[in-house]
CSV table of C-alpha atoms in Angstrom, one decimal:
chain,number,residue,atom,x,y,z
A,1,MET,CA,196.6,111.1,74.8
A,2,SER,CA,197.4,113.9,72.9
A,3,THR,CA,195.0,115.6,70.9
A,4,GLN,CA,196.6,115.2,67.8
A,5,VAL,CA,196.4,111.5,68.3
A,6,ALA,CA,192.9,111.4,69.3
A,7,PHE,CA,192.4,113.6,66.2
A,8,LYS,CA,193.9,110.8,64.0
A,9,MET,CA,192.1,108.0,65.9
A,10,GLN,CA,188.8,109.8,65.1
A,11,VAL,CA,189.6,110.3,61.7
A,12,ALA,CA,190.4,106.6,61.2
A,13,LYS,CA,187.3,105.5,62.9
A,14,ASP,CA,185.3,107.6,60.6
A,15,SER,CA,186.9,106.6,57.4
A,16,ALA,CA,186.8,102.9,58.3
A,17,GLY,CA,183.0,103.7,59.2
A,18,GLN,CA,182.9,105.3,55.3
A,19,TYR,CA,184.7,102.3,53.8
A,20,ALA,CA,182.4,100.0,55.5
A,21,GLY,CA,179.5,100.6,53.2
A,22,LEU,CA,181.4,100.5,49.9
A,23,PRO,CA,181.0,97.6,47.7
A,24,GLU,CA,183.4,95.0,47.5
A,25,SER,CA,184.4,96.0,44.2
A,26,ASP,CA,185.2,99.4,45.2
A,27,LEU,CA,187.0,98.1,48.4
A,28,ILE,CA,189.0,95.7,46.0
A,29,THR,CA,190.1,98.8,43.7
A,30,LEU,CA,190.9,101.0,46.7
A,31,ALA,CA,192.9,98.1,48.3
A,32,GLN,CA,194.8,97.7,45.2
A,33,GLN,CA,196.1,101.0,45.1
A,34,GLY,CA,197.4,100.4,48.6
A,35,ASP,CA,194.5,102.5,50.7
A,36,GLU,CA,194.9,100.9,54.4
A,37,PHE,CA,191.3,101.7,55.2
A,38,ALA,CA,190.0,99.4,52.4
A,39,PHE,CA,192.5,96.8,53.5
A,40,GLU,CA,191.0,97.3,56.9
A,41,ALA,CA,187.4,97.2,55.5
A,42,LEU,CA,188.0,93.9,53.7
A,43,TYR,CA,189.5,92.4,56.6
A,44,ARG,CA,186.3,93.2,58.7
A,45,ARG,CA,184.0,92.0,56.0
A,46,PHE,CA,185.8,88.4,55.9
A,47,ALA,CA,187.4,88.1,59.0
A,48,ARG,CA,184.2,86.2,60.4
A,49,THR,CA,184.0,83.9,57.3
A,50,VAL,CA,187.7,82.9,57.4
A,51,TYR,CA,187.9,82.4,61.1
A,52,THR,CA,184.8,80.2,61.2
A,53,VAL,CA,186.0,77.9,58.0
A,54,ALA,CA,189.6,77.7,59.8
A,55,HIS,CA,188.0,76.9,63.4
A,56,HIS,CA,185.8,74.3,61.6
A,57,MET,CA,188.6,72.5,60.0
A,58,LEU,CA,191.1,72.8,62.7
A,59,GLY,CA,188.8,72.6,65.8
A,60,ASN,CA,190.5,75.1,68.0
A,61,HIS,CA,190.9,78.9,68.5
A,62,HIS,CA,194.7,79.2,68.4
A,63,ASP,CA,195.3,77.3,65.2
A,64,ALA,CA,192.3,79.0,63.5
A,65,ASP,CA,193.7,82.5,64.5
A,66,GLU,CA,196.8,81.5,63.3
A,67,VAL,CA,195.3,80.5,60.0
A,68,MET,CA,193.5,83.4,59.8
A,69,GLN,CA,196.5,86.0,60.0
A,70,GLU,CA,198.3,84.2,57.5
A,71,ALA,CA,195.1,83.8,55.3
A,72,PHE,CA,194.8,87.9,55.4
A,73,ILE,CA,198.5,88.4,54.8
A,74,ARG,CA,198.3,86.2,51.6
A,75,ILE,CA,195.2,87.7,50.4
A,76,PHE,CA,196.4,91.4,50.8
A,77,LYS,CA,199.7,90.1,49.5
A,78,ASN,CA,198.2,89.2,46.2
A,79,LEU,CA,195.2,91.4,45.9
A,80,SER,CA,196.7,92.8,43.0
A,81,ARG,CA,196.6,89.8,40.9
A,82,LEU,CA,192.9,89.3,41.6
A,83,ARG,CA,191.1,90.3,38.1
A,84,SER,CA,187.6,89.7,38.8
A,85,PRO,CA,186.0,91.5,42.1
A,86,GLN,CA,183.0,88.8,41.8
A,87,ALA,CA,185.4,86.0,42.6
A,88,ILE,CA,186.9,87.3,45.9
A,89,THR,CA,184.6,85.3,48.3
A,90,ALA,CA,185.7,82.1,46.4
A,91,TRP,CA,189.3,83.1,46.4
A,92,VAL,CA,189.2,84.0,50.3
A,93,TYR,CA,187.6,80.4,50.9
A,94,GLN,CA,190.3,79.0,48.5
A,95,ILE,CA,193.2,80.6,50.6
A,96,THR,CA,191.8,79.7,53.8
A,97,VAL,CA,191.0,76.1,53.0
A,98,ASN,CA,194.6,75.3,51.6
A,99,LEU,CA,196.0,76.8,54.3
A,100,CYS,CA,194.0,74.8,56.8
A,101,MET,CA,195.1,71.8,54.7
A,102,ASP,CA,198.8,72.6,54.7
A,103,PHE,CA,198.4,73.3,58.5
A,104,ARG,CA,197.0,69.9,59.3
A,105,LYS,CA,199.6,68.1,57.1
A,106,ALA,CA,202.6,69.9,58.8
A,107,ARG,CA,201.0,69.5,62.2
A,108,THR,CA,200.4,65.5,61.2
A,109,ARG,CA,204.1,65.3,59.9
A,110,SER,CA,205.6,67.0,63.3
A,111,ARG,CA,203.3,65.1,65.6
A,112,TRP,CA,202.4,68.5,67.4
A,113,GLU,CA,199.6,68.2,69.6
A,114,PRO,CA,198.1,71.6,70.8
A,115,LEU,CA,198.7,72.4,74.4
A,116,GLU,CA,195.3,73.1,75.6
A,117,GLY,CA,194.4,69.6,74.5
A,118,ASP,CA,190.5,69.0,74.5
A,119,GLU,CA,189.4,71.9,76.6
A,120,ASP,CA,189.2,74.3,73.7
A,121,ARG,CA,188.2,71.9,71.1
A,122,HIS,CA,184.8,71.2,73.1
A,123,SER,CA,184.3,74.7,74.9
A,124,HIS,CA,182.5,75.8,71.7
A,125,PHE,CA,180.1,73.0,71.8
A,126,GLU,CA,179.3,73.7,75.5
A,127,LEU,CA,178.4,77.6,74.2
A,128,ALA,CA,176.7,76.2,71.4
A,129,THR,CA,174.2,74.2,73.3
A,130,ALA,CA,174.1,76.4,76.5
A,131,ARG,CA,171.1,78.1,75.2
A,132,TRP,CA,168.8,74.9,74.9
A,133,VAL,CA,170.6,72.3,77.6
A,134,ARG,CA,170.3,73.0,81.5
A,135,ASN,CA,170.6,69.5,82.5
A,136,PRO,CA,174.3,68.6,83.6
A,137,GLU,CA,173.8,64.7,82.4
A,138,GLN,CA,172.6,66.1,78.9
A,139,VAL,CA,175.7,68.6,78.8
A,140,LEU,CA,177.9,65.5,79.5
A,141,GLU,CA,176.3,63.2,77.0
A,142,ASN,CA,176.4,66.2,74.4
A,143,LYS,CA,180.4,66.5,74.9
A,144,GLU,CA,180.5,62.6,74.3
A,145,LEU,CA,178.4,63.4,71.1
A,146,LEU,CA,180.7,66.3,70.3
A,147,THR,CA,183.7,64.2,70.7
A,148,HIS,CA,182.3,61.7,68.3
A,149,ILE,CA,181.3,64.1,65.7
A,150,THR,CA,185.0,65.8,65.8
A,151,ALA,CA,186.5,62.4,65.7
A,152,ALA,CA,184.2,61.3,62.5
A,153,ILE,CA,185.3,64.4,61.0
A,154,ASP,CA,188.9,64.2,61.4
A,155,SER,CA,188.5,60.7,60.2
A,156,LEU,CA,187.6,62.1,56.7
A,157,PRO,CA,190.3,62.7,53.9
A,158,GLU,CA,191.3,66.5,53.9
A,159,GLN,CA,189.2,67.1,50.8
A,160,GLN,CA,186.0,65.2,51.9
A,161,LYS,CA,186.2,67.1,55.0
A,162,ALA,CA,186.4,70.5,53.5
A,163,VAL,CA,183.7,69.6,51.0
A,164,ILE,CA,181.2,68.6,53.8
A,165,LEU,CA,182.2,71.4,56.1
A,166,LEU,CA,181.8,74.1,53.5
A,167,HIS,CA,178.5,72.7,52.1
A,168,GLU,CA,176.7,71.4,55.2
A,169,VAL,CA,178.1,74.0,57.8
A,170,GLU,CA,178.9,77.0,55.8
A,171,GLY,CA,176.2,76.5,53.2
A,172,VAL,CA,178.6,77.0,50.4
A,173,SER,CA,177.2,75.7,46.9
A,174,LYS,CA,178.9,72.9,45.3
A,175,LYS,CA,179.6,75.1,42.2
A,176,MET,CA,181.6,77.5,44.4
A,177,ILE,CA,183.2,74.7,46.4
A,178,ALA,CA,184.5,73.4,42.9
A,179,GLU,CA,186.2,76.8,42.3
A,180,ILE,CA,187.5,76.7,46.0
A,181,LEU,CA,189.1,73.3,45.8
A,182,ASP,CA,190.0,73.8,41.9
A,183,CYS,CA,188.1,70.7,40.9
A,184,SER,CA,185.3,69.5,39.1
A,185,LEU,CA,181.7,69.9,40.0
A,186,VAL,CA,181.5,65.9,39.7
A,187,THR,CA,184.5,65.6,42.2
A,188,VAL,CA,182.7,67.8,44.7
A,189,ARG,CA,179.7,65.6,44.5
A,190,THR,CA,181.4,62.5,45.0
A,191,ASN,CA,183.3,63.6,47.8
A,192,LEU,CA,180.1,65.1,49.4
A,193,HIS,CA,178.3,61.8,48.9
A,194,HIS,CA,181.2,59.7,50.3
A,195,ALA,CA,181.7,62.1,53.2
A,196,ARG,CA,178.0,61.9,54.5
A,197,LYS,CA,177.8,58.2,53.9
A,198,LYS,CA,180.8,57.7,56.2
A,199,LEU,CA,179.7,60.3,58.6
A,200,ARG,CA,176.3,58.7,58.7
A,201,ARG,CA,177.8,55.2,59.2
A,202,LYS,CA,180.0,56.6,62.2
A,203,LEU,CA,177.3,58.8,63.9
A,204,LEU,CA,174.6,56.1,63.2
A,205,ARG,CA,174.3,55.5,67.2
A,206,TYR,CA,173.2,59.1,67.8
A,207,LEU,CA,171.2,59.1,64.5
A,208,ASN,CA,168.8,56.6,65.8
A,209,ALA,CA,168.6,57.9,69.5
B,1,MET,CA,158.9,42.4,47.1
B,2,ASN,CA,161.4,42.3,44.4
B,3,GLU,CA,160.1,45.2,42.6
B,4,LYS,CA,160.2,47.1,45.9
B,5,ILE,CA,163.8,46.4,46.3
B,6,MET,CA,164.7,47.5,42.7
B,7,ASN,CA,163.0,50.5,43.4
B,8,CYS,CA,164.8,51.1,46.7
B,9,PHE,CA,168.2,50.6,44.8
B,10,GLU,CA,167.1,52.9,42.2
B,11,ILE,CA,166.0,55.5,44.5
B,12,GLU,CA,169.0,55.4,46.7
B,13,GLU,CA,171.0,56.6,43.9
B,14,HIS,CA,168.9,59.9,43.7
B,15,LEU,CA,168.5,60.1,47.7
B,16,LEU,CA,171.5,62.4,48.2
B,17,ASP,CA,170.5,65.0,45.5
B,18,TYR,CA,166.7,64.7,46.7
B,19,VAL,CA,168.1,66.1,50.1
B,20,ASP,CA,170.2,68.9,48.4
B,21,ASN,CA,166.8,69.6,46.3
B,22,GLU,CA,169.1,69.0,43.2
B,23,LEU,CA,166.7,66.8,41.3
B,24,ALA,CA,164.8,67.5,38.1
B,25,GLY,CA,161.4,68.3,38.8
B,26,SER,CA,159.9,64.9,37.7
B,27,MET,CA,162.5,62.8,39.6
B,28,GLN,CA,162.1,65.0,42.8
B,29,GLN,CA,158.5,64.1,42.6
B,30,VAL,CA,159.2,60.3,41.8
B,31,VAL,CA,161.4,60.2,44.7
B,32,ALA,CA,158.9,62.2,47.0
B,33,GLU,CA,156.2,59.7,46.1
B,34,HIS,CA,158.4,56.8,46.8
B,35,LEU,CA,159.5,57.9,50.4
B,36,GLN,CA,155.8,58.4,51.2
B,37,ALA,CA,155.5,54.7,50.8
B,38,CYS,CA,158.8,53.5,51.7
B,39,LEU,CA,159.7,53.7,55.6
B,40,SER,CA,163.4,52.4,55.0
B,41,CYS,CA,164.2,55.0,52.3
B,42,ARG,CA,162.4,57.7,54.6
B,43,LYS,CA,164.7,56.7,57.5
B,44,GLU,CA,167.7,57.0,55.3
B,45,VAL,CA,166.7,60.5,54.1
B,46,GLU,CA,166.1,61.5,57.7
B,47,SER,CA,169.7,60.1,58.9
B,48,TYR,CA,171.4,62.4,56.1
B,49,ARG,CA,169.3,65.5,57.4
B,50,LYS,CA,170.3,64.5,60.8
B,51,THR,CA,173.7,64.2,60.1
B,52,ALA,CA,173.9,67.5,58.7
B,53,MET,CA,172.3,69.0,61.7
B,54,LEU,CA,174.9,67.2,63.9
B,55,LEU,CA,177.6,68.9,61.9
B,56,GLN,CA,176.1,72.2,62.6
B,57,LEU,CA,176.1,71.5,66.2
B,58,ARG,CA,179.3,72.3,66.0
B,59,ALA,CA,179.0,76.1,66.2
B,60,VAL,CA,182.2,78.2,66.5
B,61,PRO,CA,182.2,80.4,69.4
B,62,GLU,CA,182.1,84.0,68.5
B,63,PRO,CA,185.3,85.8,69.8
B,64,PRO,CA,185.2,88.9,71.9
B,65,GLU,CA,185.0,92.2,69.9
B,66,ARG,CA,188.3,93.1,70.8
B,67,TYR,CA,189.8,90.1,69.3
B,68,TRP,CA,189.1,91.6,65.8
B,69,ASP,CA,190.9,94.6,66.4
B,70,GLU,CA,193.9,92.9,67.9
B,71,SER,CA,194.1,90.4,65.1
B,72,TRP,CA,193.6,93.6,62.7
B,73,GLU,CA,196.8,94.9,64.3
B,74,LYS,CA,198.8,91.7,64.0
B,75,ILE,CA,197.7,91.2,60.3
B,76,ARG,CA,198.8,94.9,59.5
B,77,ALA,CA,202.0,94.7,61.3
B,78,GLY,CA,202.6,91.2,59.7
B,79,PHE,CA,201.9,92.5,56.2
B,80,LYS,CA,204.0,95.5,56.5
B,81,ALA,CA,207.2,93.5,57.8
B,82,ARG,CA,206.6,91.0,55.0
B,83,VAL,CA,205.3,92.5,51.8
B,84,LEU,CA,204.9,96.3,51.5
B,85,PRO,CA,204.3,99.2,54.0
B,86,LEU,CA,200.5,100.0,53.6
B,87,ALA,CA,199.5,103.0,51.9
B,88,GLU,CA,203.2,104.1,51.2
B,89,LYS,CA,203.8,102.0,48.2
B,90,PRO,CA,200.9,101.4,45.8
B,91,LEU,CA,200.0,97.6,45.1
B,92,GLY,CA,198.5,98.2,41.8
B,93,VAL,CA,201.6,97.8,39.6
B,94,PRO,CA,204.3,96.4,41.8
B,95,PRO,CA,207.8,97.3,40.9
B,96,ARG,CA,209.8,95.5,38.5
B,97,SER,CA,212.0,93.6,41.2
B,98,LEU,CA,208.9,92.6,43.3
B,99,ARG,CA,207.3,91.4,40.0
B,100,LEU,CA,210.0,88.8,39.4
B,101,GLN,CA,210.0,87.7,42.9
B,102,HIS,CA,206.5,86.5,42.1
B,103,VAL,CA,207.6,84.7,38.7
B,104,ASN,CA,207.5,80.9,39.4
B,105,TRP,CA,211.1,80.1,37.9
B,106,ARG,CA,210.7,76.3,38.2
B,107,PRO,CA,208.8,75.7,35.4
B,108,LEU,CA,210.5,78.0,32.9
B,109,VAL,CA,213.8,76.1,34.1
B,110,GLY,CA,212.3,73.0,33.3
B,111,VAL,CA,211.0,74.2,29.6
B,112,ALA,CA,214.7,75.6,29.1
B,113,ALA,CA,216.2,72.2,30.2
B,114,MET,CA,213.8,70.3,27.8
B,115,PHE,CA,214.7,72.7,24.7
B,116,CYS,CA,218.4,72.1,25.5
B,117,ILE,CA,217.9,68.5,25.4
B,118,ILE,CA,216.0,68.1,22.3
B,119,VAL,CA,218.5,70.6,20.5
B,120,ALA,CA,221.5,68.5,21.5
B,121,SER,CA,219.6,65.1,20.5
B,122,ALA,CA,218.8,67.1,17.2
B,123,LEU,CA,222.6,68.0,16.5
B,124,LEU,CA,223.7,64.2,17.6
B,125,TRP,CA,221.1,62.8,15.3
B,126,SER,CA,221.9,64.9,12.4
B,127,TRP,CA,225.9,64.3,12.8
B,128,GLN,CA,225.2,60.5,13.2
B,129,SER,CA,223.1,60.3,10.0
B,130,ARG,CA,225.5,62.4,8.1
B,131,SER,CA,228.3,59.9,9.2
B,132,ARG,CA,226.3,57.4,8.1
B,133,GLU,CA,225.7,58.9,4.7
B,134,ILE,CA,229.4,59.0,4.2
B,135,ALA,CA,229.8,55.8,5.3
B,136,ALA,CA,227.2,54.4,2.8
B,137,VAL,CA,229.0,56.2,0.0
B,138,ALA,CA,232.3,55.5,0.5
B,139,PRO,CA,232.3,51.8,-0.7
B,140,GLN,CA,230.6,52.6,-4.0
B,141,ARG,CA,233.5,55.2,-4.8
B,142,ILE,CA,236.2,52.6,-3.5
B,143,TYR,CA,234.7,50.2,-5.9
B,144,MET,CA,234.7,52.7,-8.7
B,145,ASN,CA,238.3,53.3,-8.7
B,146,PRO,CA,241.1,50.7,-9.4
B,147,THR,CA,242.2,50.0,-6.0
B,148,PRO,CA,245.2,47.5,-5.9
B,149,VAL,CA,245.1,44.7,-3.2
B,150,VAL,CA,247.0,45.7,-0.2
B,151,THR,CA,248.4,42.3,1.3
B,152,VAL,CA,248.8,42.0,5.0
B,153,GLY,CA,252.1,40.4,5.3
B,154,ARG,CA,255.5,41.5,4.0
B,155,ASP,CA,255.6,41.2,0.1
B,156,ASP,CA,258.9,41.4,-1.6
B,157,ASN,CA,257.5,43.7,-4.6
B,158,PHE,CA,256.9,46.5,-2.3
B,159,SER,CA,259.8,48.5,-1.0
B,160,ASP,CA,260.5,49.8,2.5
B,161,ASP,CA,259.4,53.2,1.1
B,162,MET,CA,256.3,51.8,0.0
B,163,TYR,CA,255.5,50.1,3.1
B,164,ARG,CA,256.3,53.4,5.2
B,165,GLN,CA,253.7,55.1,2.9
B,166,MET,CA,251.2,52.5,3.8
B,167,GLU,CA,251.9,52.8,7.6
B,168,LEU,CA,251.6,56.2,7.1
B,169,VAL,CA,247.9,55.6,5.5
B,170,ASP,CA,247.2,53.4,8.4
B,171,ALA,CA,248.2,55.8,10.9
B,172,GLY,CA,246.1,58.5,9.1
B,173,ARG,CA,243.0,56.0,9.3
B,174,ALA,CA,243.7,55.2,13.0
B,175,ALA,CA,243.7,59.0,13.8
B,176,PHE,CA,240.8,60.3,11.6
B,177,GLY,CA,238.6,57.4,11.0
B,178,SER,CA,238.2,56.4,7.7
B,179,ILE,CA,240.6,58.1,5.1
B,180,ASP,CA,239.1,59.7,1.8
B,181,PRO,CA,238.9,56.6,-0.5
B,182,ILE,CA,239.8,58.5,-3.7
B,183,SER,CA,243.2,59.9,-2.1
B,184,LYS,CA,243.9,56.3,-1.0
B,185,SER,CA,243.4,55.0,-4.5
B,186,VAL,CA,245.4,57.9,-5.8
B,187,MET,CA,248.2,57.2,-3.5
B,188,LEU,CA,248.3,53.5,-4.0
B,189,VAL,CA,248.2,54.0,-7.7
B,190,ARG,CA,251.2,56.2,-7.6
B,191,LEU,CA,252.8,53.9,-5.1
B,192,GLU,CA,252.4,51.0,-7.9
B,193,ALA,CA,253.4,53.1,-10.7
B,194,ASP,CA,256.7,53.9,-8.5
B,195,ARG,CA,257.3,50.5,-8.2
B,196,LYS,CA,257.1,49.4,-11.7
């Protein structure tokens, strides 16, 4: 590696480090002016949120990765239209959720199945429970439980699914969910209530265990 | 027993809001007191809470750190390829051509089509109403003028010349709709005078 390239990389790292401490409003302004480091800092700030939501909604890494890349390209492409920097979190969620919904619709239409099958869908559950489950039989039971949870979530209509995952898993407020899904607060509450009741009915066996 | 069932029905309406701590203070208290006394409602609240916990079990695995760097490079490349070179062209004020690309033309075309339809309808309506006005006025003007009765069959009182003139009138009517009744009357009066 030449000295010049190493120097450039060091400058980039230092700049990225400096940008990481800036407030979102400043990052947005800089990114709107075309500052590449500001784009990267915004990516680092929201990447995990976007990836997590996409993973929850789509159930596997490859789809979540694809949606995340597309989401960030759209976010950066349309950043100049963002009027209020305070709205960026809701806006990022909105783009991600809409992309996930479109992705699932396209997948349903083309009847495409993930090549990796159930392996990837369930691997994260093992990771999540590995900390507190050591018994192999219990791991198997938990796999079965995860299959049922995933099936129950997948059976929900898209909007109910988005509402319950954002609220129960991501901890997003109902007001923000209304902004994200561009609907009224009453609709969010109704969807949440229906989704909870449906899930409770489907998972009753495990709830009473 | 009935009172308890009614209470449970009423309380059930508020259980989900109770789980979210979104009830007004007094109502939250009422539900809490009811839950202390009612096992079935308490179980229901627990089931909602457990459902939420089950959903949270679907934890997303944290990808390795290098994933975020690789992903950023892909996004950067995709953005450069599809939109603009980063940092070379500022995004603050996009060029005119790019701004026009962002315009959603579909509603504008719809509005323009609607406008054209409305204007065409208005023109058609005004033309028809004008025709009706003329048609309404025309008989009055006919009756105000002395118009001779034109017989349908051949009349010996009329010369061939007169018939030719009348055929001309009919031809004019066929070509231009209704002929001006005043002109028609004048023409017929002149024909009558010639005959005499």
